[in-house]
PDB file of C-alpha atoms in Angstrom:
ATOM      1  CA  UNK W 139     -19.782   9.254 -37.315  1.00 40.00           C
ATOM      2  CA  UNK W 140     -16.714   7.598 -35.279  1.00 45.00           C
ATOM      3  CA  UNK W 141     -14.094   5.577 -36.852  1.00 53.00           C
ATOM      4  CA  UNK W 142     -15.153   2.015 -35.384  1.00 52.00           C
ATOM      5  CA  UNK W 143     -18.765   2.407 -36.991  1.00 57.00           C
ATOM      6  CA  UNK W 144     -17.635   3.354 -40.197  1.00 85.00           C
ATOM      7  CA  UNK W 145     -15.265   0.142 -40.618  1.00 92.00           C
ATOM      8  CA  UNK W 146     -17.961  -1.279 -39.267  1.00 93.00           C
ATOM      9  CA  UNK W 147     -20.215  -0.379 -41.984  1.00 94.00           C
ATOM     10  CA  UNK W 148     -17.508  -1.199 -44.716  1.00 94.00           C
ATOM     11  CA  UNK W 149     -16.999  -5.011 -43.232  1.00 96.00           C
ATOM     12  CA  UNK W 150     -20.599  -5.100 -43.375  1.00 96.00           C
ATOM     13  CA  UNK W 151     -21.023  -3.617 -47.309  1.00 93.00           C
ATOM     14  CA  UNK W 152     -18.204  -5.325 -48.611  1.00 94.00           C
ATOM     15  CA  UNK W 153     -19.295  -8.456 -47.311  1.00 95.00           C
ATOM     16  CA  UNK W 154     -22.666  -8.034 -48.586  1.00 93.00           C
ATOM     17  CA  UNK W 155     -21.394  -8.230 -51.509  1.00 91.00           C
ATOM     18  CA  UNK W 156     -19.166 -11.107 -51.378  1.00 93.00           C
ATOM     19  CA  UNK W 157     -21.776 -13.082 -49.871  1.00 91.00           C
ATOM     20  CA  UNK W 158     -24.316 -12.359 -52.375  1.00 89.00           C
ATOM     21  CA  UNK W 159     -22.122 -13.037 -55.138  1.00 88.00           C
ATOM     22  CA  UNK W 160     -19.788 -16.490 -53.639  1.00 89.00           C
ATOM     23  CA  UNK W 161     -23.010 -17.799 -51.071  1.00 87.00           C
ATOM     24  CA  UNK W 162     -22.039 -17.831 -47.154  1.00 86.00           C
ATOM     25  CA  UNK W 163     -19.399 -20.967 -47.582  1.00 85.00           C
ATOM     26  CA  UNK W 164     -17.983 -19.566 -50.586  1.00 89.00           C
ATOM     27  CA  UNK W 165     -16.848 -16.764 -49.137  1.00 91.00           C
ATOM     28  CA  UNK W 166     -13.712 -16.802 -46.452  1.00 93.00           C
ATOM     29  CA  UNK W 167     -12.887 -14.671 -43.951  1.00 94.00           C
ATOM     30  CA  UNK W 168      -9.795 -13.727 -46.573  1.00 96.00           C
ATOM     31  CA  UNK W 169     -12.231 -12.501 -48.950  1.00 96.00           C
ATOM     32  CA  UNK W 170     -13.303 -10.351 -46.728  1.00 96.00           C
ATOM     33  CA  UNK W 171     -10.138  -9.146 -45.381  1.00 96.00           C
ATOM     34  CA  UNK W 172      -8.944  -8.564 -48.770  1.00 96.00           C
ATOM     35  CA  UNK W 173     -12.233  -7.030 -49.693  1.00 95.00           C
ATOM     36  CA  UNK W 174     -12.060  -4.748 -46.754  1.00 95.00           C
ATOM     37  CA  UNK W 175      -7.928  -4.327 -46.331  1.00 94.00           C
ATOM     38  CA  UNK W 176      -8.264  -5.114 -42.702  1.00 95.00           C
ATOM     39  CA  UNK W 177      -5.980  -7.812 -40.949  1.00 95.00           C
ATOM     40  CA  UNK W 178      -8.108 -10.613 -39.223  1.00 94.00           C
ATOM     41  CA  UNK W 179      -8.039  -8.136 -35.924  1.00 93.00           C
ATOM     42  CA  UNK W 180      -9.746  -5.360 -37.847  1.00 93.00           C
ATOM     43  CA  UNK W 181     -12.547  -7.440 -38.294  1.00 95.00           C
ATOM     44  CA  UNK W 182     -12.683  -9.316 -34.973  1.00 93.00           C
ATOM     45  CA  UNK W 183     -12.810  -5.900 -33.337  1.00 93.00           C
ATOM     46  CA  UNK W 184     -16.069  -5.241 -34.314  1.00 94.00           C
ATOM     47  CA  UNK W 185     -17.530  -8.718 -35.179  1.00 95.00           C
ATOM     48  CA  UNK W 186     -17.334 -11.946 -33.222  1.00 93.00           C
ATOM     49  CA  UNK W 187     -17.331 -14.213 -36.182  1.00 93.00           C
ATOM     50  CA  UNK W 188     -18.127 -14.524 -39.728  1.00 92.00           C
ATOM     51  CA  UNK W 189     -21.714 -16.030 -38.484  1.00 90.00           C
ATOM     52  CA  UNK W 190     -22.193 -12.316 -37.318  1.00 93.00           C
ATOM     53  CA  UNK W 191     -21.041 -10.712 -40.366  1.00 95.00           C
ATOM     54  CA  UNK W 192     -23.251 -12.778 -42.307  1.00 92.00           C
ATOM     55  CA  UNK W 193     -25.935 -12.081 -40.229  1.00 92.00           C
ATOM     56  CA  UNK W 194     -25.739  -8.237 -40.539  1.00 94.00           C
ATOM     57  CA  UNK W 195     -24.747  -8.226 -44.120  1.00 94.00           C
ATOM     58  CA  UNK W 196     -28.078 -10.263 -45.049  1.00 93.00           C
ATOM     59  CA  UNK W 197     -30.106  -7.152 -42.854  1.00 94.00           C
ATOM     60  CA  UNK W 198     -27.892  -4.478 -45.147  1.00 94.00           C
ATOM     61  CA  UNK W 199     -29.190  -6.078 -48.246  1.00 92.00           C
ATOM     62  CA  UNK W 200     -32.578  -6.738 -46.778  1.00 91.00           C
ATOM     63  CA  UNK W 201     -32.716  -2.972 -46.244  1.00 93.00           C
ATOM     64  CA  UNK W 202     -31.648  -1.975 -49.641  1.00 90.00           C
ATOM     65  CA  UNK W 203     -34.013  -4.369 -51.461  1.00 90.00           C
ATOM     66  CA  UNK W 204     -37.214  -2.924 -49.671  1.00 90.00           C
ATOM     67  CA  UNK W 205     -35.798   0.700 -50.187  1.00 91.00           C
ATOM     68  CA  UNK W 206     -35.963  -0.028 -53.687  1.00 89.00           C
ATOM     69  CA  UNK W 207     -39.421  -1.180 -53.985  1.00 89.00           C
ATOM     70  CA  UNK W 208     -40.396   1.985 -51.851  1.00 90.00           C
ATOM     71  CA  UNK W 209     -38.735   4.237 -54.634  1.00 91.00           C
ATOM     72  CA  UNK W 210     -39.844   2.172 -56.884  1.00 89.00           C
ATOM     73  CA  UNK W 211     -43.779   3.194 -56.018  1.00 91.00           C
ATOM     74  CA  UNK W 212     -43.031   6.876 -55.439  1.00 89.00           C
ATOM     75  CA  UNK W 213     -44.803   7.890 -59.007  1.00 86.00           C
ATOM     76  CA  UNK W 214     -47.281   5.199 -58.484  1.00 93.00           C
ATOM     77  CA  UNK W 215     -51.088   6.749 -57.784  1.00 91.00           C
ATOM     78  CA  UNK W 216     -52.735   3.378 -57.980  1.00 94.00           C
ATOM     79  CA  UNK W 217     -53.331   0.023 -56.733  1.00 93.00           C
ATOM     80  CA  UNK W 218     -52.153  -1.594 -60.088  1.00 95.00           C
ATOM     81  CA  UNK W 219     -49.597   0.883 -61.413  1.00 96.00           C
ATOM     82  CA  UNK W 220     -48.128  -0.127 -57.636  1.00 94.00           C
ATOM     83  CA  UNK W 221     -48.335  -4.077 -58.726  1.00 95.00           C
ATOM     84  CA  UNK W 222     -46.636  -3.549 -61.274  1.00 96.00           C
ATOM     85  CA  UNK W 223     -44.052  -0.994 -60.490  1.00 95.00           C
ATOM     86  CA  UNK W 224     -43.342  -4.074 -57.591  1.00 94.00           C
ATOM     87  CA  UNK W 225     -42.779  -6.131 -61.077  1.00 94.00           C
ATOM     88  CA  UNK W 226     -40.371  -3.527 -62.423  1.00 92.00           C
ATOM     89  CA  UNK W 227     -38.813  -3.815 -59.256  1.00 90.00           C
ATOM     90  CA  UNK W 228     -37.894  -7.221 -59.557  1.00 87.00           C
ATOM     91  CA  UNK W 229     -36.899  -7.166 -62.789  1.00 87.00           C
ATOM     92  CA  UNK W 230     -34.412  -4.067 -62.249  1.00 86.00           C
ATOM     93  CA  UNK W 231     -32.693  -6.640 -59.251  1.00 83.00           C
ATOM     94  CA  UNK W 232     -31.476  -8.290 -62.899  1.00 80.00           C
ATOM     95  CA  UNK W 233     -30.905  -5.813 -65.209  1.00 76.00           C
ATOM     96  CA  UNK W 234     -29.794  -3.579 -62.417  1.00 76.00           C
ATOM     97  CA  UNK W 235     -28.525  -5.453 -59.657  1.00 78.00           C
ATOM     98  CA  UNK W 236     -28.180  -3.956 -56.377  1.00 78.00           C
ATOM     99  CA  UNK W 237     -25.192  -5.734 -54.741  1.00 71.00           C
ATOM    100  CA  UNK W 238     -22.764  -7.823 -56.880  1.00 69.00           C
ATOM    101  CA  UNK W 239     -23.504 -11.214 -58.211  1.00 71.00           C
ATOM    102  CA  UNK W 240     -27.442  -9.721 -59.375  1.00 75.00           C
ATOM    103  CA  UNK W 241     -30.541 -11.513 -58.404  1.00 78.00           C
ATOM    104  CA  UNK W 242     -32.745 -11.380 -55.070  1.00 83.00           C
ATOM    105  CA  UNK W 243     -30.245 -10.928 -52.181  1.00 87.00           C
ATOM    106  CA  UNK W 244     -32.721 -12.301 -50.016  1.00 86.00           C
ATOM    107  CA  UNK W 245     -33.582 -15.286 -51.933  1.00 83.00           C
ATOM    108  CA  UNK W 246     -29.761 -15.850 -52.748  1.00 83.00           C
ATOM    109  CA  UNK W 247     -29.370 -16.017 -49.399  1.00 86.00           C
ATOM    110  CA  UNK W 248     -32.541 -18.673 -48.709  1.00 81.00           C
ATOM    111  CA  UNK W 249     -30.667 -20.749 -50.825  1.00 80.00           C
ATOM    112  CA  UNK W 250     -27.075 -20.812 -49.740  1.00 79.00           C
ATOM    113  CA  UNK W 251     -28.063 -21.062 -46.173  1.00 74.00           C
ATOM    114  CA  UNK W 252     -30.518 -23.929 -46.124  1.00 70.00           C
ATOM    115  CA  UNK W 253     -28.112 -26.342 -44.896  1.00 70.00           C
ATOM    116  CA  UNK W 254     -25.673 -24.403 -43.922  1.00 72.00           C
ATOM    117  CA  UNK W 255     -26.445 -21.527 -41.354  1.00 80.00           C
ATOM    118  CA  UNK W 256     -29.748 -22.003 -39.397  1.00 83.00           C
ATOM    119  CA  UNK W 257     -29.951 -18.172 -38.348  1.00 85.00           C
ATOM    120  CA  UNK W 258     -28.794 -16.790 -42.079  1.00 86.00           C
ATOM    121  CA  UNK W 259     -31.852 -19.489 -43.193  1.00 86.00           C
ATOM    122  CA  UNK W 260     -34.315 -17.638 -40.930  1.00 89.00           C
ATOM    123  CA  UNK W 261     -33.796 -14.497 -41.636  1.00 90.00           C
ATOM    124  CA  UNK W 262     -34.085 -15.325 -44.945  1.00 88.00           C
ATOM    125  CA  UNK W 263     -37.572 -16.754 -44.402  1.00 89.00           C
ATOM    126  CA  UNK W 264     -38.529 -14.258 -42.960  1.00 92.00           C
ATOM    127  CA  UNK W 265     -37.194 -11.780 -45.392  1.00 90.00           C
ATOM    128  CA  UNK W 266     -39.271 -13.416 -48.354  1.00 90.00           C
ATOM    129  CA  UNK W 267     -42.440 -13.525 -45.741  1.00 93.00           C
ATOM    130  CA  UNK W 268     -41.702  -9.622 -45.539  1.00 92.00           C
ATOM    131  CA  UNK W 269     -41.913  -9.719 -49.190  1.00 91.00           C
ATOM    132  CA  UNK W 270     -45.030 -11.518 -49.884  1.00 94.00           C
ATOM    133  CA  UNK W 271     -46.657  -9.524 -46.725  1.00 95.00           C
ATOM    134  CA  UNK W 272     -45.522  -5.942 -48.833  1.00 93.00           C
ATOM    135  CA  UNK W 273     -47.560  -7.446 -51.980  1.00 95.00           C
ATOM    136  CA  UNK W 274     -50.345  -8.498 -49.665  1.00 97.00           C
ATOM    137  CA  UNK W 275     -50.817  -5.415 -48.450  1.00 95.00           C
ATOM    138  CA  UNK W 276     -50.788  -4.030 -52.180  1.00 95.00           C
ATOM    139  CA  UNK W 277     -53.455  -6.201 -53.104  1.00 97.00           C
ATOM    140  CA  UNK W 278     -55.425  -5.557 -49.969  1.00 97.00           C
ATOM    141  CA  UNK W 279     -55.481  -2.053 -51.226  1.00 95.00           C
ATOM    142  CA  UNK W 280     -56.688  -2.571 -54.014  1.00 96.00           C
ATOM    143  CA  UNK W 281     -59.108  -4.598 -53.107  1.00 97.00           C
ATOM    144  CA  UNK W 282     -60.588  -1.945 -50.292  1.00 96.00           C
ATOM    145  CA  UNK W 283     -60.431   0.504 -53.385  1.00 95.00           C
ATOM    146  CA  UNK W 284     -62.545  -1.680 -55.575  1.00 95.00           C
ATOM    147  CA  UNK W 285     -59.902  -2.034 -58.225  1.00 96.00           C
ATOM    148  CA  UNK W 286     -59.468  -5.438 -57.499  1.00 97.00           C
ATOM    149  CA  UNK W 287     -61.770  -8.247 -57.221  1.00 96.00           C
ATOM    150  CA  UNK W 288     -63.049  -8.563 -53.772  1.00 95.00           C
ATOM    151  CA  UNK W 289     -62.998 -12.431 -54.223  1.00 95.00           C
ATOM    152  CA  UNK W 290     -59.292 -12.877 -54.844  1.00 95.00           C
ATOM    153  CA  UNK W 291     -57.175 -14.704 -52.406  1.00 96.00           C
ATOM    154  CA  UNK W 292     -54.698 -12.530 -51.307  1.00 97.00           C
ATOM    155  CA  UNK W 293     -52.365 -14.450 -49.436  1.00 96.00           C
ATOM    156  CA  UNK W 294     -52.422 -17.223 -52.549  1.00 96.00           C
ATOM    157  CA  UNK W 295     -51.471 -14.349 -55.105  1.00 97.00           C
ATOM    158  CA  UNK W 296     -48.806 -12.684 -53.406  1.00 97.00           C
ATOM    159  CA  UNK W 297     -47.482 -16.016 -53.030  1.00 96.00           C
ATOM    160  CA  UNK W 298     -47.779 -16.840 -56.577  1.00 95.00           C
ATOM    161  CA  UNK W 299     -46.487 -13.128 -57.723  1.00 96.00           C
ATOM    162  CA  UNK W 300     -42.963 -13.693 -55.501  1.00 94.00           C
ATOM    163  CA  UNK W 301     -42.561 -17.061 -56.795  1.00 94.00           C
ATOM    164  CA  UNK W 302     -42.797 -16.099 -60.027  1.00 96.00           C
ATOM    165  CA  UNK W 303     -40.683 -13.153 -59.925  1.00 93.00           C
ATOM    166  CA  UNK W 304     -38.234 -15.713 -58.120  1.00 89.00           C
ATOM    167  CA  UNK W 305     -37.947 -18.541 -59.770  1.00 91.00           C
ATOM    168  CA  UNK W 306     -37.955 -16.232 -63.067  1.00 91.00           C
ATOM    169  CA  UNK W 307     -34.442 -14.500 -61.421  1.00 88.00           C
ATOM    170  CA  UNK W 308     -32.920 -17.693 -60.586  1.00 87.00           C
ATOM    171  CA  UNK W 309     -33.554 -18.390 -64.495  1.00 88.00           C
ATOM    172  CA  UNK W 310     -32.013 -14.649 -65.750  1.00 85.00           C
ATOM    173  CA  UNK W 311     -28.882 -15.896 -63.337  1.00 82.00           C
ATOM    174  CA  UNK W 312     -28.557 -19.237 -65.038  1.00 84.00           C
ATOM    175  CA  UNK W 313     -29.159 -18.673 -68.471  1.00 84.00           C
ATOM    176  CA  UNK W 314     -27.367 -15.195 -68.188  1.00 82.00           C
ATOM    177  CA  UNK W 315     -30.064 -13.572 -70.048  1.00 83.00           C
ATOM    178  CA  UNK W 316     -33.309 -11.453 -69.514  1.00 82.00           C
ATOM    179  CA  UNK W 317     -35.843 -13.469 -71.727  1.00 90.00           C
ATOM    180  CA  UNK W 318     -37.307 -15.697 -68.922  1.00 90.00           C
ATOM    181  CA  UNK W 319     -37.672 -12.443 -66.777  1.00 90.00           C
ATOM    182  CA  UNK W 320     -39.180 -10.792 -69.441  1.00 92.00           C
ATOM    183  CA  UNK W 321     -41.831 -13.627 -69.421  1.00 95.00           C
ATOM    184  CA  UNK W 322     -42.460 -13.975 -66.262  1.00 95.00           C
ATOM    185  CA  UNK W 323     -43.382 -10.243 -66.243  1.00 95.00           C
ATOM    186  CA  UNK W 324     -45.302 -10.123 -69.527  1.00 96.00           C
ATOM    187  CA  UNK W 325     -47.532 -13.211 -67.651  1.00 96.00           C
ATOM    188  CA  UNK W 326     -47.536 -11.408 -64.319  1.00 97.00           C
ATOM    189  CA  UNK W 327     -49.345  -8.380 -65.958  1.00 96.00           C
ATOM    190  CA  UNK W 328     -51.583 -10.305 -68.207  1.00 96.00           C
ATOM    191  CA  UNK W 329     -53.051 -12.537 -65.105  1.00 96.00           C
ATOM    192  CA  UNK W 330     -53.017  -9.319 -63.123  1.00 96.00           C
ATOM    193  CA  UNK W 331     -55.575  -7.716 -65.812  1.00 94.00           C
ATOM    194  CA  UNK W 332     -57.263 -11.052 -66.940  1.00 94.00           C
ATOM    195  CA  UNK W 333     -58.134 -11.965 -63.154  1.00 94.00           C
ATOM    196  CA  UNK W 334     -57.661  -9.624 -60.700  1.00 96.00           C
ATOM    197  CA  UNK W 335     -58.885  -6.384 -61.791  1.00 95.00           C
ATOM    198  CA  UNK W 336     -63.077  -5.130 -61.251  1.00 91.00           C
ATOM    199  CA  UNK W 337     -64.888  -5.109 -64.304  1.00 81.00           C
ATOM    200  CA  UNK W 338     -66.082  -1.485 -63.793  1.00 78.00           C
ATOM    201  CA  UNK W 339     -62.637  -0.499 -62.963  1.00 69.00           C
TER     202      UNK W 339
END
């Protein structure tokens, strides 16, 4: 690995972080210098702007959030031990955050760049789209395997699973406690066995 890609890669880690944690405008190119210990031409030599930094940072944390949920189903042998381990995943993004400043990186970013930063905005979209698809295709699973209900509505459930998940993390982040995670996982499971799984199963 040369020298220029692996400042490259630090830049890019080290603002991950800082961008997760402080949002896009909270975060200065000074942060990342100091962050980084490069001068302002350190950086500039292998980004054009922060725009760009942003933009690759929010693809490093992208990356790291779906290798999670891949590890995450390793041990997982069926359609719902794979729902839920996607649930454990979520919550561990809390109790085990995987850049600094916890939550969703993706969703963080949604968030801080709706205004803001058009491209950082949709690649966030299309980040929690990539999401929802990954639970889709769970479900879908299931469903061919006759675990699940063959009359469930897919796209609607995913939907409702990452929102929940979501909007339980934003929560965890304000409160600065677990409890509303906790919930939202406790319910998760319960509608998951309540609704969605076959009788016979």
């Amino acid at each position: 690995m040369s020298k220029g890609l692996t400042t490259r890669e630090k830049i890019i880690v080290k603002s991950s972080e800082l961008f997760n944690a402080y949002g896009y405008r909270g975060c200065s190119l000074n942060d990342i210098m100091k962050a980084t210990n490069l001068q302002k031409g350190g950086i500039y030599n292998h980004f054009k702007n922060k725009d760009e930094i942003a933009a690759e940072a929010f693809d490093y944390n992208y990356n790291r959030v779906f290798k999670r949920f891949r590890e995450s189903l390793k041990e997982a042998k069926t359609p719902l031990e794979k729902l839920h381990k996607i649930i454990d995943a979520y919550v561990s993004f809390a109790k085990d955050p995987i850049v600094k400043g916890g939550g969703c990186p993706i969703f963080n970013a949604a968030m801080d760049a709706t205004n803001s930063h058009p491209e950082l905005k949709r690649k966030a979209r299309m980040g929690i789209e990539g999401l929802q698809t990954y639970v889709q295709i769970k479900l879908n699973e299931g469903v061919k395997a006759g675990v699940f209900k063959s009359d469930i509505k897919v796209e609607e459930m995913a939907g409702l699973i990452i929102m929940t998940l979501e909007g339980a993390l934003i929560m965890a982040q304000v409160k600065d406690n677990y409890e509303c995670l906790d919930t939202a996982s406790r319910f998760l499971r319960g509608y998951i066995e309540t609704n969605l799984i076959e009788k016979d199963y």
